[in-house]
N, CA, C and O of each residue as an XYZ file, in Angstrom:
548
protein
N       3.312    -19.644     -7.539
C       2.217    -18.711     -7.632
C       0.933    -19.483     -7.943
O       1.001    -20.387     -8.776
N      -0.620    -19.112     -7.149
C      -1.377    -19.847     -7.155
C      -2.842    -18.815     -8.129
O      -3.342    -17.714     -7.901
N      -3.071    -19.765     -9.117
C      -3.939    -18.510     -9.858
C      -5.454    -18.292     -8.541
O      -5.815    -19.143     -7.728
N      -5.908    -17.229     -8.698
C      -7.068    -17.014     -7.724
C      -8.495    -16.989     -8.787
O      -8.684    -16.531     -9.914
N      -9.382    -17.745     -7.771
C     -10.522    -18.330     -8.897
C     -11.403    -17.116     -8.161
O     -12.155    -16.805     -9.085
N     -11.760    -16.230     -7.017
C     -11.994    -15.552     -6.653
C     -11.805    -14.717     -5.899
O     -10.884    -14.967     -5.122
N     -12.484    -13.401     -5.714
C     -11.854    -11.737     -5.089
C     -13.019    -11.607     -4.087
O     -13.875    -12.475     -3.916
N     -12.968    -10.676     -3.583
C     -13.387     -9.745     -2.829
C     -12.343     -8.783     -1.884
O     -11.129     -8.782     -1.680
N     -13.934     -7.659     -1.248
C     -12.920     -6.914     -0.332
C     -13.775     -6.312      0.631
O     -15.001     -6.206      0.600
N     -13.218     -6.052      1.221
C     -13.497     -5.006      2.350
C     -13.230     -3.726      2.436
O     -13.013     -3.249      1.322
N     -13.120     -2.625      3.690
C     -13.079     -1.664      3.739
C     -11.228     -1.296      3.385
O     -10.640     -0.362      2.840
N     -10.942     -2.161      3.818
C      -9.135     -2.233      3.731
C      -8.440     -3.305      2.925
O      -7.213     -3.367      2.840
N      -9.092     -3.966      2.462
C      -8.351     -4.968      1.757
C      -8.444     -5.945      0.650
O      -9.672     -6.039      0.665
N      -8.193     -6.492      0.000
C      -8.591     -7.439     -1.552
C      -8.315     -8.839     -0.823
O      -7.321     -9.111     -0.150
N      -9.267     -9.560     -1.065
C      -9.027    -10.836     -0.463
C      -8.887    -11.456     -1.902
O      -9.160    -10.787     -2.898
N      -8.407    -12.889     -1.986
C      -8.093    -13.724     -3.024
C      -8.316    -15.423     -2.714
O      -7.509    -15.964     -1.958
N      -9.283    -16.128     -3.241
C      -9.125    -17.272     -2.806
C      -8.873    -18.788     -4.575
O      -9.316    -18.864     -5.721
N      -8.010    -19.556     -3.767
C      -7.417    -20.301     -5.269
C      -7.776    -21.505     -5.096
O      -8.255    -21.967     -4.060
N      -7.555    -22.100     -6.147
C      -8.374    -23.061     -6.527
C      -8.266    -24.347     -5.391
O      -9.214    -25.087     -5.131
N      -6.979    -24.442     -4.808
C      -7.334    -25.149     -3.343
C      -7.595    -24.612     -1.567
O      -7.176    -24.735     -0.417
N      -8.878    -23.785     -2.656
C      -9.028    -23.059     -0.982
C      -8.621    -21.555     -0.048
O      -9.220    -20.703      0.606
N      -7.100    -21.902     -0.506
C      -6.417    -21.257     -0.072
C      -6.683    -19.471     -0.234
O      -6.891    -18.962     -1.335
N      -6.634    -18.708      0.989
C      -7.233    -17.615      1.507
C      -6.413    -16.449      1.277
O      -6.140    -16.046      2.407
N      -5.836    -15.638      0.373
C      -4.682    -14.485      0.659
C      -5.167    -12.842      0.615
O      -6.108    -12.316      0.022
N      -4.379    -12.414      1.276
C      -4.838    -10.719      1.011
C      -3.813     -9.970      1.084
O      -2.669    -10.130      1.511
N      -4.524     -8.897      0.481
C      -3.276     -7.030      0.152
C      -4.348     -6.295      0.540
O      -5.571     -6.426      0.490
N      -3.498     -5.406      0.982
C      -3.748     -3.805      1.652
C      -4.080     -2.972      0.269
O      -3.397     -2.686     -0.714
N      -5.535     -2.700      0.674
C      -5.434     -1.366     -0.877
C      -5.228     -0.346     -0.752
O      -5.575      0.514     -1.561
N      -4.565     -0.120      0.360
C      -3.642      0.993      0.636
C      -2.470      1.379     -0.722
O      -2.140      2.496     -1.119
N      -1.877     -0.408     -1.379
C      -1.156     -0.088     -2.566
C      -1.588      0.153     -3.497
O      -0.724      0.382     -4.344
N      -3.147      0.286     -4.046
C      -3.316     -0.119     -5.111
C      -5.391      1.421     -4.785
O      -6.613      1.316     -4.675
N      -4.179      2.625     -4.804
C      -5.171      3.783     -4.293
C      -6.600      3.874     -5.579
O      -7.727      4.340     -5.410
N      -6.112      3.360     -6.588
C      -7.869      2.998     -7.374
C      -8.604      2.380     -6.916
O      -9.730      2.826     -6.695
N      -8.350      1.469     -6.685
C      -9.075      0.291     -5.994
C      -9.673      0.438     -4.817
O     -10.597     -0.311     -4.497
N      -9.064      1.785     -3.716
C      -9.332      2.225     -2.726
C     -10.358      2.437     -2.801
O     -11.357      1.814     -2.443
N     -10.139      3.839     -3.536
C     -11.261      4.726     -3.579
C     -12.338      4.926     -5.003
O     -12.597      5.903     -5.705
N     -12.830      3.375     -5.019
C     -13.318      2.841     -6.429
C     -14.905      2.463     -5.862
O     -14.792      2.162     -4.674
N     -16.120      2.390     -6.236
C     -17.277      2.034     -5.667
C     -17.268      0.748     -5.756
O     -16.232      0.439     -6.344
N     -17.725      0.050     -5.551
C     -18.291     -1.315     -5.140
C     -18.445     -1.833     -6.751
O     -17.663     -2.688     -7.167
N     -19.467     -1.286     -7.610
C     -19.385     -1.773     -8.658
C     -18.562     -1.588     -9.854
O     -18.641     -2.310    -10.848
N     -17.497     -0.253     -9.673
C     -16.262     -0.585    -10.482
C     -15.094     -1.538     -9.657
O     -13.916     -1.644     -9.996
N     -15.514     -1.965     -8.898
C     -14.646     -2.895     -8.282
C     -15.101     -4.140     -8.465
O     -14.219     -4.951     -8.743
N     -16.132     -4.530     -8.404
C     -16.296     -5.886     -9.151
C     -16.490     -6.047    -10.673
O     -16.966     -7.068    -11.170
N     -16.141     -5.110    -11.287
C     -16.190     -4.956    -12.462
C     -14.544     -5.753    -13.132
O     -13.976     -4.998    -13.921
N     -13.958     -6.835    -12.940
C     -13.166     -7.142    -13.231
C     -12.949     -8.674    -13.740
O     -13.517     -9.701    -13.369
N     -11.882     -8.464    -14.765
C     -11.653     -9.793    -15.596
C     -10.133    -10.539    -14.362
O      -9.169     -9.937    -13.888
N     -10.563    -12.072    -14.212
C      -9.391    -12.736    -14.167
C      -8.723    -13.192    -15.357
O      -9.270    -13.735    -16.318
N      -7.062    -12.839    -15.174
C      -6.695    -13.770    -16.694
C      -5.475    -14.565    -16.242
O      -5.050    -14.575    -15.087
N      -5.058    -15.099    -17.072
C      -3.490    -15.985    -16.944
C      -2.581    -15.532    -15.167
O      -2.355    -16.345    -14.271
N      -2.252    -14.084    -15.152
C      -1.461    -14.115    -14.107
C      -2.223    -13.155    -13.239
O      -1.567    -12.999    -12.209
N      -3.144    -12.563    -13.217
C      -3.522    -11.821    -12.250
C      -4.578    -11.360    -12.436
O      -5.309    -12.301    -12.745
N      -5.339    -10.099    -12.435
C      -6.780     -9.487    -12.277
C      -6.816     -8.257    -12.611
O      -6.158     -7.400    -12.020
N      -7.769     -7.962    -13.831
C      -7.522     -6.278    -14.295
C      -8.832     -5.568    -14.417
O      -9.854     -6.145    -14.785
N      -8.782     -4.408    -14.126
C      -9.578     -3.260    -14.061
C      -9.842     -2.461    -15.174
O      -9.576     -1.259    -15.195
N     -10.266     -2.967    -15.946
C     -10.336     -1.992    -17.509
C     -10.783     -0.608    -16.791
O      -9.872      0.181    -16.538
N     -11.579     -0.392    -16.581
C     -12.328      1.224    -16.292
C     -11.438      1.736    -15.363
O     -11.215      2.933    -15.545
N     -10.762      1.156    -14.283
C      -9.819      1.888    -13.602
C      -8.528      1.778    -13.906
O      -7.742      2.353    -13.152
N      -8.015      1.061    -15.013
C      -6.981      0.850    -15.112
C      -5.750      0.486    -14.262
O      -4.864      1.337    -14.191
N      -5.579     -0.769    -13.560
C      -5.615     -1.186    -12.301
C      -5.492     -2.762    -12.750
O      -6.552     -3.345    -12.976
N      -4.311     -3.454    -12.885
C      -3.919     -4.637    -12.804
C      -3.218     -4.979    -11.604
O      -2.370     -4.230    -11.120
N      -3.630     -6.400    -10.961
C      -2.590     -6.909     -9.665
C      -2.434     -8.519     -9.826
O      -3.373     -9.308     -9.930
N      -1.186     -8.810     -9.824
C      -1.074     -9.766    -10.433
C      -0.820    -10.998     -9.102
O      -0.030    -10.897     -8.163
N      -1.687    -12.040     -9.375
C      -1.577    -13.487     -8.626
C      -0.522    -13.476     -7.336
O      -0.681    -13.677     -6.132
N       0.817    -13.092     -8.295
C       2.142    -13.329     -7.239
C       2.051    -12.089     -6.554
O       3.038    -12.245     -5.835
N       1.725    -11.267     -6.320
C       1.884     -9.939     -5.249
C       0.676    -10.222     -4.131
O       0.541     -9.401     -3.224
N      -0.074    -11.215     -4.190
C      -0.501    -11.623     -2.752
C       0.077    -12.480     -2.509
O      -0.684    -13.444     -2.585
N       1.133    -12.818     -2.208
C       2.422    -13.887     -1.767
C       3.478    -13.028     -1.450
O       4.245    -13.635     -0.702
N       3.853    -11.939     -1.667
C       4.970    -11.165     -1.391
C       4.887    -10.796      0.321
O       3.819    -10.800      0.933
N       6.074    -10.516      0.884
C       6.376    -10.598      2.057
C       5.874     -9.364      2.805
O       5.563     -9.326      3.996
N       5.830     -7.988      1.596
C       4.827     -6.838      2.392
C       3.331     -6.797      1.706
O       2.818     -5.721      1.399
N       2.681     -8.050      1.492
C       1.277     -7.352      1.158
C       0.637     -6.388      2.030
O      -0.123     -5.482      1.688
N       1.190     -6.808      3.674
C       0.858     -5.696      4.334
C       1.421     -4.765      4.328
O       2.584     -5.034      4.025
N       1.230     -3.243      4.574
C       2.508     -2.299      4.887
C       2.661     -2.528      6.027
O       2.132     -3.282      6.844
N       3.759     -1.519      6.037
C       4.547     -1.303      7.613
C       4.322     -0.023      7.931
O       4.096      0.862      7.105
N       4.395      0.171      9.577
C       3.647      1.606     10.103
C       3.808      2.322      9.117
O       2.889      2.736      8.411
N       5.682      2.681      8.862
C       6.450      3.667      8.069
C       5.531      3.921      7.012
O       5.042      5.050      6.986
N       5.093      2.852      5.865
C       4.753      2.826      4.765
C       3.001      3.354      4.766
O       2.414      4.145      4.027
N       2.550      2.576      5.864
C       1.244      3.371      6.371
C       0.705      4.505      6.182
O      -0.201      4.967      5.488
N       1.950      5.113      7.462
C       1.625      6.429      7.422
C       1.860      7.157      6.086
O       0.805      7.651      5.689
N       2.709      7.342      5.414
C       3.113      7.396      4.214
C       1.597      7.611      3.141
O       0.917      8.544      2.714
N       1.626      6.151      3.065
C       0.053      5.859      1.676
C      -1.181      6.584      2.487
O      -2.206      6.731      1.820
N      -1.198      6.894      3.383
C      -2.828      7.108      3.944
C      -2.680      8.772      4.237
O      -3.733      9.324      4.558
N      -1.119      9.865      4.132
C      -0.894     10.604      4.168
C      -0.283     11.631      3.006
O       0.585     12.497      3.117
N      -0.920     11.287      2.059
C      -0.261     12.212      0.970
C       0.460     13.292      0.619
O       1.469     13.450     -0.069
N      -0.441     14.194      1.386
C      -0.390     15.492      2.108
C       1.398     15.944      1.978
O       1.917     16.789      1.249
N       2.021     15.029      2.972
C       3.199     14.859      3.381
C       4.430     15.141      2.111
O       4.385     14.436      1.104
N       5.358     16.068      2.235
C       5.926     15.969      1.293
C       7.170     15.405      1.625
O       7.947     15.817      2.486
N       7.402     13.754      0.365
C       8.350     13.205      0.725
C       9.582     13.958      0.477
O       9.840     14.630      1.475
N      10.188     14.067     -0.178
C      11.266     14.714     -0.661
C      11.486     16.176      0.384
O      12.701     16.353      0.292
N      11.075     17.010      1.079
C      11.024     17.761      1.828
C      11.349     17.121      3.099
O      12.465     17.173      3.614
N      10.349     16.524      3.581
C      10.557     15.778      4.491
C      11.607     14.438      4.901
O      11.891     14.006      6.018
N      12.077     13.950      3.465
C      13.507     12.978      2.971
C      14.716     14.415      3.511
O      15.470     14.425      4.484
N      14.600     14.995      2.944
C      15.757     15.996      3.189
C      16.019     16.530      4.635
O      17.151     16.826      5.017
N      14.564     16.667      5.650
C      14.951     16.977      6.932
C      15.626     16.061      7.644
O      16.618     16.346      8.315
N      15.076     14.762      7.533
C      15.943     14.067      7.740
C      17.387     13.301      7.489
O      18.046     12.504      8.156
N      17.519     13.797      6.477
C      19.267     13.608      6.007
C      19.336     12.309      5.366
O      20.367     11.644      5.466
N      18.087     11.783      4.557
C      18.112     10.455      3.450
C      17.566     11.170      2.236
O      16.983     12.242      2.074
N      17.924     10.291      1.519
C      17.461     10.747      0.070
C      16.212     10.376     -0.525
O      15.952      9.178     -0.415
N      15.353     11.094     -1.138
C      14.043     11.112     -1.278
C      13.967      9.837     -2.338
O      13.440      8.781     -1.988
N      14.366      9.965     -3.268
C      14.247      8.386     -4.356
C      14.000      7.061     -3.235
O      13.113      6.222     -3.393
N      14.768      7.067     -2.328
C      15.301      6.204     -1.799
C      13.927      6.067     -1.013
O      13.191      5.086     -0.912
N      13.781      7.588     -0.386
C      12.694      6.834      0.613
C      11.377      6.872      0.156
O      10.556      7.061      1.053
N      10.935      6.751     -0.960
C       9.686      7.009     -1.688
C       9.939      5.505     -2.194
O       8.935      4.975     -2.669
N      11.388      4.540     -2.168
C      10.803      3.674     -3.039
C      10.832      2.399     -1.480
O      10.408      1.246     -1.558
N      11.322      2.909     -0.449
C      10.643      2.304      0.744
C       8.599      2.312      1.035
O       7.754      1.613      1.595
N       8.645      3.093      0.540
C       7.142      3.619      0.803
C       6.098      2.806     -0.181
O       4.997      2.325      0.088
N       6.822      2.826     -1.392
C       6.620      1.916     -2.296
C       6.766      0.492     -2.307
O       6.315     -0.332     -3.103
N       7.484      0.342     -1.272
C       8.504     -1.451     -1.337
C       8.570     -1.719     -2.238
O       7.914     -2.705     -2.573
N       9.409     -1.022     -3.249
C      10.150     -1.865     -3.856
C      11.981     -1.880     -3.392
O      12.841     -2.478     -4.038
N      12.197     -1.167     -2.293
C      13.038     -1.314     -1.455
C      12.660     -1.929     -0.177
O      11.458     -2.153     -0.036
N      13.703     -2.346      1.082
C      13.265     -2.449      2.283
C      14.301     -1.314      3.128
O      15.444     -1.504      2.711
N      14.288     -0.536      3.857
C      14.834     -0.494      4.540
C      15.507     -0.826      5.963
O      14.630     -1.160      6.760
N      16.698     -0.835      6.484
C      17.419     -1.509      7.641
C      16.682     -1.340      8.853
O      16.038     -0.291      8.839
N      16.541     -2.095     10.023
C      16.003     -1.426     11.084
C      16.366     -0.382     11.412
O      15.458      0.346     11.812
N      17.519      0.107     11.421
C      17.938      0.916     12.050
C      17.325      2.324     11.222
O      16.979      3.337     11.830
N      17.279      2.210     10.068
C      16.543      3.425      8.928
C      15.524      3.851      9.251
O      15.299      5.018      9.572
N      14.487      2.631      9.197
C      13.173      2.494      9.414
C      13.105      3.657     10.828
O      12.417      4.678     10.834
N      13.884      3.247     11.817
C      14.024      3.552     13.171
C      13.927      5.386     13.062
O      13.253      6.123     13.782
N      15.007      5.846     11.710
C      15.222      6.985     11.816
C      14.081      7.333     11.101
O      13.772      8.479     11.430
N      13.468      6.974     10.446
C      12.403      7.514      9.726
C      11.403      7.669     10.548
O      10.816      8.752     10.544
N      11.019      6.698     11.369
C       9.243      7.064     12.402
C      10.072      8.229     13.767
O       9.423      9.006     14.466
N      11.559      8.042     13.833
C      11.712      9.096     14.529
C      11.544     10.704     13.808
O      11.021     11.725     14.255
N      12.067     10.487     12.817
C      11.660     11.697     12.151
C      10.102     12.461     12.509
O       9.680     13.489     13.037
N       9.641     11.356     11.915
C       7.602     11.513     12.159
C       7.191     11.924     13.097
O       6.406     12.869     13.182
N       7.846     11.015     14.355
C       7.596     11.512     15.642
C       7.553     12.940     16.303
O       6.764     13.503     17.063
N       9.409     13.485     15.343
C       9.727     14.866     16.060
C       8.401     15.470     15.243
O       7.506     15.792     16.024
N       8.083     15.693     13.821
C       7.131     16.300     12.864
C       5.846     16.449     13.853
O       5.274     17.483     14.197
N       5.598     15.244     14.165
C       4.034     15.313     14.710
C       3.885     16.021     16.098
O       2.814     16.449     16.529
N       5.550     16.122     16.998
C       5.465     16.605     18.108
C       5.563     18.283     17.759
O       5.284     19.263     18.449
N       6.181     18.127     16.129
C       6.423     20.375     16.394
C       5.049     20.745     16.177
O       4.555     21.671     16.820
N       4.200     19.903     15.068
C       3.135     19.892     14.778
C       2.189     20.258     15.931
O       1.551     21.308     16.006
N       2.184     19.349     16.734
C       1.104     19.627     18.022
C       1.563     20.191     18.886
O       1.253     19.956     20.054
N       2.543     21.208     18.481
C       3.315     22.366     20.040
C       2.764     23.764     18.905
O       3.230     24.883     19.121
N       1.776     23.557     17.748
C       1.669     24.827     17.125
C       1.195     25.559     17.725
O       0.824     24.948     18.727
N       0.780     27.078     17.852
C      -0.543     28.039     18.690
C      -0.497     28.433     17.560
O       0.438     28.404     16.759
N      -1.953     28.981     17.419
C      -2.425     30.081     16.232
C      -2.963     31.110     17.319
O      -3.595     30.722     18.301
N      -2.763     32.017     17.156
C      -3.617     33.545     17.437
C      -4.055     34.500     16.766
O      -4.622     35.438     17.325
């Protein structure tokens, strides 16, 4: 793990750069304070020993989680964080998995199998197709 001597971000993301240079980033898709935080509670932050904290937003991310293998999400997880709306556990149940399970995919702190993953954006798929066969009158 490489401590980061500086931050920034963009519209989508926390960049991190360490003391040799070196360039990393996360999706603040995980980290929804930070999202939807202004510019100056976002640079409003202390580096310390292992990572970077947000007193006013309460909002720590630590060094080693821009090294982890999903800093990006995945569609699944995407759609998911940018869709709240969505109720997992409702929607875990139409599809015949269990909601813990797939909330902590969404989360990564699981991964799920291809083949899961597979059933899950199919799920989405059928959702978004009953979705757009609605009529109102």
């Amino acid at each position: 793990m490489k401590k980061l001597i500086k931050i920034w971000f963009d519209d989508e993301y926390i960049y991190g750069e360490s003391f040799d240079g070196d360039v990393v980033k996360q999706a603040l898709l995980w980290y929804p304070n930070l999202l939807k935080a202004s510019e100056e509670q976002r640079i409003n932050y202390k580096i310390g020993l292992t990572g970077i904290h947000w007193r006013e937003l309460d909002e720590d991310i630590s060094f080693e989680s821009f090294y982890y293998d999903d800093a990006e999400p995945s569609v699944m997880q995407r759609f998911f964080l940018t869709h709240p709306e969505i109720n997992v556990a409702g929607f875990a149940k139409s599809i015949g998995i269990n909601a813990s399970l797939l909330r902590n995919y969404i989360n990564g702190f699981k991964k799920p199998s291809k083949e899961r993953e597979e059933k899950i954006l199919s799920g989405l798929h059928l959702l978004g197709k009953e979705l757009s066969e609605l009529e109102f009158v």
